XYZ file of C-alpha atoms in Angstrom:
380
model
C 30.066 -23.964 -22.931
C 28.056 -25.473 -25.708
C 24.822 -27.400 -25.427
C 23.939 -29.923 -27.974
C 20.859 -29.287 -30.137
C 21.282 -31.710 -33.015
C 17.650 -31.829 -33.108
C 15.216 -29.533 -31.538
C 13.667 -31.041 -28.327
C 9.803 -32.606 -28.509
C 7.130 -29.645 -29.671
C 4.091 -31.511 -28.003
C 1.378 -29.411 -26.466
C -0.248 -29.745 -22.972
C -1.178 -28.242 -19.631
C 1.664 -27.578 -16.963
C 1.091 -28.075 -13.709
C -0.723 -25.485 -11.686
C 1.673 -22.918 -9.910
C -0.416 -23.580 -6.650
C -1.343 -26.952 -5.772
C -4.724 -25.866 -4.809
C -5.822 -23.667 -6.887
C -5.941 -23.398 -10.873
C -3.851 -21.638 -13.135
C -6.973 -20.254 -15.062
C -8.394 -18.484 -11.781
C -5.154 -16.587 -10.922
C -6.377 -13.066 -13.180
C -9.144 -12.105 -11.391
C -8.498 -13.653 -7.918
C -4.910 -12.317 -7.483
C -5.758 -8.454 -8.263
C -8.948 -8.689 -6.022
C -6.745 -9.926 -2.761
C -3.874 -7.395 -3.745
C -6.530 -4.467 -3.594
C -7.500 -5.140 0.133
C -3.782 -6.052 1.160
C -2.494 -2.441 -0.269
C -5.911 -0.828 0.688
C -5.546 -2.094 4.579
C -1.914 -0.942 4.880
C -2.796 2.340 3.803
C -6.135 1.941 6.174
C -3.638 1.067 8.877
C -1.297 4.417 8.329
C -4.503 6.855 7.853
C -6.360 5.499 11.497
C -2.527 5.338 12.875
C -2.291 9.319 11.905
C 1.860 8.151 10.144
C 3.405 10.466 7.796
C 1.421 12.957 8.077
C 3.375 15.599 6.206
C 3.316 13.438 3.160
C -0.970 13.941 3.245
C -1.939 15.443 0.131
C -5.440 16.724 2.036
C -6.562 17.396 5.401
C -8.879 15.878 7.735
C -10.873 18.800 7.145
C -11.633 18.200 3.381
C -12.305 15.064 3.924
C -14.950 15.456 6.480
C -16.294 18.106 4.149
C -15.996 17.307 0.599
C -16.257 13.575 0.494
C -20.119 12.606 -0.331
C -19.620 8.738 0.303
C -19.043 7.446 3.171
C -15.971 4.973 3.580
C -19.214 2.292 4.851
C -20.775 2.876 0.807
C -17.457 2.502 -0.436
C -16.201 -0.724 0.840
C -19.983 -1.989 0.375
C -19.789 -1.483 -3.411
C -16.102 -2.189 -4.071
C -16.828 -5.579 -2.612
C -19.730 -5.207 -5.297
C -17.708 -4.448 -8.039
C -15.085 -7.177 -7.104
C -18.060 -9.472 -7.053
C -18.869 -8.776 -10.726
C -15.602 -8.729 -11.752
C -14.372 -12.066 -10.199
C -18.059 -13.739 -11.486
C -17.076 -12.165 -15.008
C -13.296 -13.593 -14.850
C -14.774 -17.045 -13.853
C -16.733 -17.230 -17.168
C -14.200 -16.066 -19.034
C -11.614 -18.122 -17.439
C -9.364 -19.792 -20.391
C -8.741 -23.576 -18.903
C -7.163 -24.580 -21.746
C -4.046 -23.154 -22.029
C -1.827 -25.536 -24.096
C 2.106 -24.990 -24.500
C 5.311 -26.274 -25.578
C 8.921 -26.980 -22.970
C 10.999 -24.626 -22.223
C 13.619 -26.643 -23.343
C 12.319 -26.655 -26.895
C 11.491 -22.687 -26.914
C 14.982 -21.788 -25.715
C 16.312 -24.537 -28.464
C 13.994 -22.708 -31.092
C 15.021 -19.116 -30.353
C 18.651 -20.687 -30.995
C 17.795 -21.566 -34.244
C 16.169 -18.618 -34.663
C 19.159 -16.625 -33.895
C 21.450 -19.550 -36.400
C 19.308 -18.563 -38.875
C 20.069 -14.647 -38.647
C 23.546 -15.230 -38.684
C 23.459 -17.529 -41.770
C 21.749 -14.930 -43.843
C 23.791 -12.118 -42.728
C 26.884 -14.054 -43.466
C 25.179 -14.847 -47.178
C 24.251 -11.247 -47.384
C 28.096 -9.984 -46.802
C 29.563 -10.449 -50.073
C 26.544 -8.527 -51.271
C 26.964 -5.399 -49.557
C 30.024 -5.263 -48.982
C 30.469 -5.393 -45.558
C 31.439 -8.119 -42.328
C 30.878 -6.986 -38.860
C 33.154 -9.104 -36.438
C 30.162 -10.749 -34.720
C 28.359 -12.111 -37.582
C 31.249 -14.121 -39.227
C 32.049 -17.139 -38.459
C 35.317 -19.459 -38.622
C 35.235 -22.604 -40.714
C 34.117 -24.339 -38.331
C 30.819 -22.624 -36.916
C 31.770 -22.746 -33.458
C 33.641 -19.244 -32.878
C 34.141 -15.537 -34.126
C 36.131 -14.062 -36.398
C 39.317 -12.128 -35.323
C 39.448 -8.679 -36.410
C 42.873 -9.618 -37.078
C 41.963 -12.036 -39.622
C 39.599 -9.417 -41.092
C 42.778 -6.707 -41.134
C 45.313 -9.304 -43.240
C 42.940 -9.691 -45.575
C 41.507 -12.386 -45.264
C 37.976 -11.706 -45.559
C 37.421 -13.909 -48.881
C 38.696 -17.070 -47.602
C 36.563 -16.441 -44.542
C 33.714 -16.263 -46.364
C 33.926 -18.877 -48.302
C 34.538 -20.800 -45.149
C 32.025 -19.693 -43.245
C 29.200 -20.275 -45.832
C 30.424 -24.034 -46.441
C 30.430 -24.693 -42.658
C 26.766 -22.993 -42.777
C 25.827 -25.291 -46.090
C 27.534 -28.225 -43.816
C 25.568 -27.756 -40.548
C 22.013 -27.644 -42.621
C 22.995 -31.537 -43.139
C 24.700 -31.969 -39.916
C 23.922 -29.637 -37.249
C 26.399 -28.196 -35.208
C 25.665 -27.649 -31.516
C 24.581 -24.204 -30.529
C 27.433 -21.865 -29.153
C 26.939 -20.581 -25.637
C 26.128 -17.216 -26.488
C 23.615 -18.012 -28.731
C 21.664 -20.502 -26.123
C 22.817 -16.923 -23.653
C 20.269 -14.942 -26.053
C 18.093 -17.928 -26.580
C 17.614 -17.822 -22.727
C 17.211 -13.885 -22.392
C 14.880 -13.827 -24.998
C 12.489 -16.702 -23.550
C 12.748 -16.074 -19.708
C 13.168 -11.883 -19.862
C 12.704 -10.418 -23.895
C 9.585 -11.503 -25.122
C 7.988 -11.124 -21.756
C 8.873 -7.964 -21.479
C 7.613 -7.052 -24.809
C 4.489 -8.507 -23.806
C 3.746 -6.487 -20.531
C 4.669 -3.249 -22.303
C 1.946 -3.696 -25.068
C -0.125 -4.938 -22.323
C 0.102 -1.552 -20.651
C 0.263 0.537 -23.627
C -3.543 -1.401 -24.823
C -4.849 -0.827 -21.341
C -4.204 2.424 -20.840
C -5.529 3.547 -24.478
C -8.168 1.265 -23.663
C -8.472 3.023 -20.523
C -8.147 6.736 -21.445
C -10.534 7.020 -24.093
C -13.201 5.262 -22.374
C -12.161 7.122 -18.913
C -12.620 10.233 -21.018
C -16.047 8.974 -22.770
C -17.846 9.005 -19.209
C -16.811 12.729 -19.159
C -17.719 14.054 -21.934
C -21.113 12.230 -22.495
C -23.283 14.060 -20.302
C -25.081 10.821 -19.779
C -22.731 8.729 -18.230
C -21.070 11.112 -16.148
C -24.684 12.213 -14.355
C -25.899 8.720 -14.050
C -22.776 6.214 -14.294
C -19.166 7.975 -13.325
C -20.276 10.898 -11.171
C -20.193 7.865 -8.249
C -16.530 7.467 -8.468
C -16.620 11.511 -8.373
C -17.913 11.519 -4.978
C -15.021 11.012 -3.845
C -12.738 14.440 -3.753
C -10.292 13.158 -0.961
C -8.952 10.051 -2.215
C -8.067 7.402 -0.209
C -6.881 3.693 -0.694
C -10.121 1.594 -1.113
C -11.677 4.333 -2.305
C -10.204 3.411 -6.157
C -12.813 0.839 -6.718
C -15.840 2.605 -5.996
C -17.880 2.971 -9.836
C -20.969 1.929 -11.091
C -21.537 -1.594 -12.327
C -22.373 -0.078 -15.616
C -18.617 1.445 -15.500
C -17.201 -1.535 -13.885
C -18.618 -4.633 -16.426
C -17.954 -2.920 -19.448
C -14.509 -1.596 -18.717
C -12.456 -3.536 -15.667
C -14.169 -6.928 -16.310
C -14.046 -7.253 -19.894
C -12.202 -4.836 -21.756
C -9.085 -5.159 -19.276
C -8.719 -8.814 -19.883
C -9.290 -8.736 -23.629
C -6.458 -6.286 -23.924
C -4.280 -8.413 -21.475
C -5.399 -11.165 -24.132
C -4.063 -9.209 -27.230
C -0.901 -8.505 -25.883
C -0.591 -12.211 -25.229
C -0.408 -12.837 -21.707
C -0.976 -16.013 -20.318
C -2.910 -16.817 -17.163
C 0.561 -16.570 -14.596
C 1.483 -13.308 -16.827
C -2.035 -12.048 -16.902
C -2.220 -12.274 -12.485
C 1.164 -10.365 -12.239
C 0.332 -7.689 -14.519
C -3.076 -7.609 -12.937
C -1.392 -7.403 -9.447
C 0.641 -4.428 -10.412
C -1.829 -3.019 -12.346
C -4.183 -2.617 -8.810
C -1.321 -1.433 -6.919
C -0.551 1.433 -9.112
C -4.420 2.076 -8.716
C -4.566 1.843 -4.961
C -1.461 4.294 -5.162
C -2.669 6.792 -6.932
C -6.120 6.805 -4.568
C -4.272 6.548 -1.577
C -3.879 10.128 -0.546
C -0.540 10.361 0.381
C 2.273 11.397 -2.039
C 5.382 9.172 -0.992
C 9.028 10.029 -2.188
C 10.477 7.098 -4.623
C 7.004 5.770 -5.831
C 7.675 3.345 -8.111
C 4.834 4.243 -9.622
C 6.019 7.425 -10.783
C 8.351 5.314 -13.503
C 5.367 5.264 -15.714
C 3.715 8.345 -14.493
C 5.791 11.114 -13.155
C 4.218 12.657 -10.016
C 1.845 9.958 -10.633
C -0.681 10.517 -7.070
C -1.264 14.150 -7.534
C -1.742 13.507 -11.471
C -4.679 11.390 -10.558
C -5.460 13.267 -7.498
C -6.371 16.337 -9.261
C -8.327 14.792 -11.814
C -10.654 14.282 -8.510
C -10.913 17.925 -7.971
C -14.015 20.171 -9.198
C -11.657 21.969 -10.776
C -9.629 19.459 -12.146
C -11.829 17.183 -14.147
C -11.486 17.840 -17.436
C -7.451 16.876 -17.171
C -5.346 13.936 -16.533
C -7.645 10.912 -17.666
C -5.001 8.804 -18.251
C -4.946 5.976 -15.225
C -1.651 4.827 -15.437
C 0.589 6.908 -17.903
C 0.583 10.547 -18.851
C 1.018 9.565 -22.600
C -2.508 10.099 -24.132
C -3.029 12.760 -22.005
C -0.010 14.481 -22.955
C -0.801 13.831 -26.720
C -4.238 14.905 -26.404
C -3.816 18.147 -24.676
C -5.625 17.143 -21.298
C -2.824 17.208 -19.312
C -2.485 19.415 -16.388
C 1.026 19.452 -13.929
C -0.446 19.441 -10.540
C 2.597 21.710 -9.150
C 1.903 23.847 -11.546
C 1.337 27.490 -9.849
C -2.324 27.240 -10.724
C -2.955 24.063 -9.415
C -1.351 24.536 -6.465
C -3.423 28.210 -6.015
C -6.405 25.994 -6.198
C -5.009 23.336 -3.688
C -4.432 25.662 -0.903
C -7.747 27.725 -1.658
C -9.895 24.461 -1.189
C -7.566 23.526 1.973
C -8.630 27.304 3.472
C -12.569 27.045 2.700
C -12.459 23.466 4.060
C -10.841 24.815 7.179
C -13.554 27.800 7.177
C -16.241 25.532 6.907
C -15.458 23.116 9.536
C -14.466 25.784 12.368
C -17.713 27.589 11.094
C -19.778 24.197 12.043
C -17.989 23.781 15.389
C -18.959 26.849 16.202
C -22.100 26.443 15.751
C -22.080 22.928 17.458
C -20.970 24.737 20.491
C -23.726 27.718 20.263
C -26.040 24.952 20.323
C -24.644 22.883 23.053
C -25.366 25.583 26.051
C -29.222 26.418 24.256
C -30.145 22.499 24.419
C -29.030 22.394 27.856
C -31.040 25.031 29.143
C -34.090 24.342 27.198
C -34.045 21.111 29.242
C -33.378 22.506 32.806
C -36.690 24.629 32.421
C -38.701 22.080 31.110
C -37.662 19.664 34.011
C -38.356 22.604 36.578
C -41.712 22.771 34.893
C-alpha cells in the first residue's frame, strides 16, 4: 500500500493538547516519579508488615532492629522532604513551552529522509561497483529490483533507469512506497525514542556515578551530607529517598532533569523515564531479591549490587545506581555472590542474631529484678 506524499504535510509549530485533561503536560516529570515512589514503596510496605516471601529477604528482622540508625518515622519524614524540594525545583524549571510539528509531517519527513538514502546509494553504484537488491530501483520508483534482472545482466540499463526515474521524481514526486512510510513509522513512534531513553540512561547514570562516588571519597560530604542515606544498612522500599537536601538539590532535582534534557526528552518522555527510573530505585532498596527482576536487564543481580554498597564493608564498591558499567570500568565493582561477600553476609546475619538474643536476655534478667524491687517497696 502506498500513501501519497506529493508534498510534505504542514511544518507549523504549536502546543498539543495535554495528555490529561486536568493537569499539564509540563508538570508530568516531577509529579509522576514522586506518586510512583509511594505506590512501589507501599506494596513493598504491604509484603514486609504482611511477613510474604520471606525466603526471598535478603536480611533478617534481626539486622534490622540492630543495624538500622533511622527510624522508618525519620525516613518517611524526610523523603516527603526531599520530594518537596524536588517537586518545588521541577515546578520552576517546568518547560511550558514545548512547541512541535504533526506526526503526519515527521513520519512524511523520515520518508524523505529514507528517499534520499536510496537516491544517493543508487548514484553511488556505478562508482563502486556494486548494487545490493534493496537499494535499486525499477524505472519506475515504485518497486525492487529482481535479482534475476541483476543475474541477466542487466544491471546497466537498470541503472540508467533508476537514476532517470530518481531525476524525474525531484520534479514530480512519486508517492512513498509502503515500506518506506513502514520505516518512516518505526523510526518516529519506536527508533528515535528509543535512542533517546538509552542516552538518557547512559547521561544519568555517569551523571550519577561520579557524583555518587564524589560524596565518598570527599571526606566532607560523606561525614556531613551522604552518611544520612548510610544509616540505613537494611534497605527497605521508602528507605531509597532518604539524603540530605544538600545531596538531593544538587543531584535528583537538577542534574537528573538536565541530563533527561540533553538526551532530548520531552515532558511525556521525560515522566516515563522518570517513572521507571524510581522503580528501579525503590527495587534495588527494597530488601528482597525477587527472581525475573526486570531490573536486572540493566544491572545483573541488580538488589544485592546496591544492597552491598549499604554494607560497612561494602562501601567503597558498586556506586553505580542503575548499571554496573562505570563501575565495572572503573574497578569498583564487587559481585555480591562472590565467596567473600557472601562470608561477610552470613557473619553480619550471626552477630546480629548474637546481639539481639544477648539483649533479650537481658530484658528478661531485668524483668523479675523490677518486679521485686516494687513488691518491697509497697510492703514498706
Amino acid at each position: 500500500m502506498q500513501q501519497d506524499f506529493t508534498a510534505l504535510p504542514s511544518a507549523d509549530l504549536g502546543p498539543r493538547a495535554s495528555l490529561l485533561p486536568f493537569l499539564a503536560d509540563h508538570h508530568l516529570p516531577y509529579l509522576v516519579p514522586a506518586i510512583f515512589y509511594w505506590l512501589i514503596s507501599f506494596v513493598f510496605h504491604y509484603i514486609d508488615t504482611r511477613g510474604l516471601f520471606t525466603k526471598y529477604k535478603l536480611h533478617t528482622s534481626a539486622e534490622d532492629l540492630t543495624k538500622n540508625r533511622a527510624s522508618r518515622k525519620d525516613v518517611i519524614k524526610f523523603a516527603l522532604i526531599q520530594q518537596a524540594a524536588q517537586c518545588t525545583l521541577g515546578y520552576l524549571m517546568a518547560d511550558d513551552s514545548e512547541q512541535f510539528v504533526s506526526p503526519e509531517y515527521a513520519i512524511a519527513l523520515w520518508a524523505q529522509r529514507l528517499r534520499n538514502i536510496e537516491v544517493m546509494v543508487t548514484r553511488c553504484v556505478p562508482y563502486i561497483g556494486y548494487l545490493w537488491p534493496w537499494a535499486a530501483y525499477e524505472s519506475n520508483g515504485s518497486g525492487y529490483a529482481s535479482s534475476s534482472a541483476i543475474r541477466e545482466g542487466t544491471l546497466g540499463n537498470l541503472l540508467s533507469n533508476t537514476t532517470q526515474a530518481f531525476d524525474t521524481s525531484q520534479m514530480a514526486p512519486t508517492p512513498f512506497t509502503s515500506q518506506e512510510i513502514l520505516f518512516a513509522n518505526a523510526m518516529y513512534w519506536v527508533l528515535v525514542p528509543l535512542f533517546q531513553y538509552i542516552a538518557a540512561m547512559v547521561l544519568a547514570d555517569t551523571f550519577q556515578y561520579f557524583t555518587h562516588r564524589a560524596f565518598h571519597v570527599n571526606k566532607w560530604l560523606y561525614k556531613h551530607v551522604h552518611s544520612m542515606h548510610h544509616d540505613i544498612y537494611v534497605p527497605f522500599a521508602y528507605g531509597a529517598f532518604y539524603n540530605h537536601p544538600l545531596e538531593t538539590i544538587p543531584i535528583d532535582g537538577i542534574g537528573f532533569p538536565y541530563c533527561l534534557a540533553i538526551a532530548g526528552l520531552d515532558n511525556r518522555q521525560a515522566a516515563l523515564f522518570g517513572a521507571i527510573w524510581t522503580f528501579k530505585t525503590v527495587v534495588d532498596h527494597c530488601g528482597y531479591d525477587f527472581p525475573y527482576n526486570p531490573c536486572n536487564i540493566v544491572c545483573p543481580n541488580s538488589v544485592l549490587f546496591h544492597d552491598l554498597h549499604h554494607q560497612t564493608w561494602g562501601m567503597k564498591y558498586n556506586f553505580s545506581v542503575y548499571g554496573a558499567f562505570w563501575d565495572c570500568v572503573m574497578g569498583t565493582s564487587w559481585n555480591p555472590y562472590d565467596s567473600r561477600a557472601q562470608a561477610k553476609y552470613q557473619r553480619g546475619k550471626a552477630t546480629a542474631e548474637a546481639v539481639t538474643a544477648k539483649a533479650k536476655l537481658r530484658s528478661q534478667e531485668s524483668t523479675p529484678a523490677l518486679g521485686t524491687s516494687t513488691a518491697l517497696s509497697l510492703e514498706d
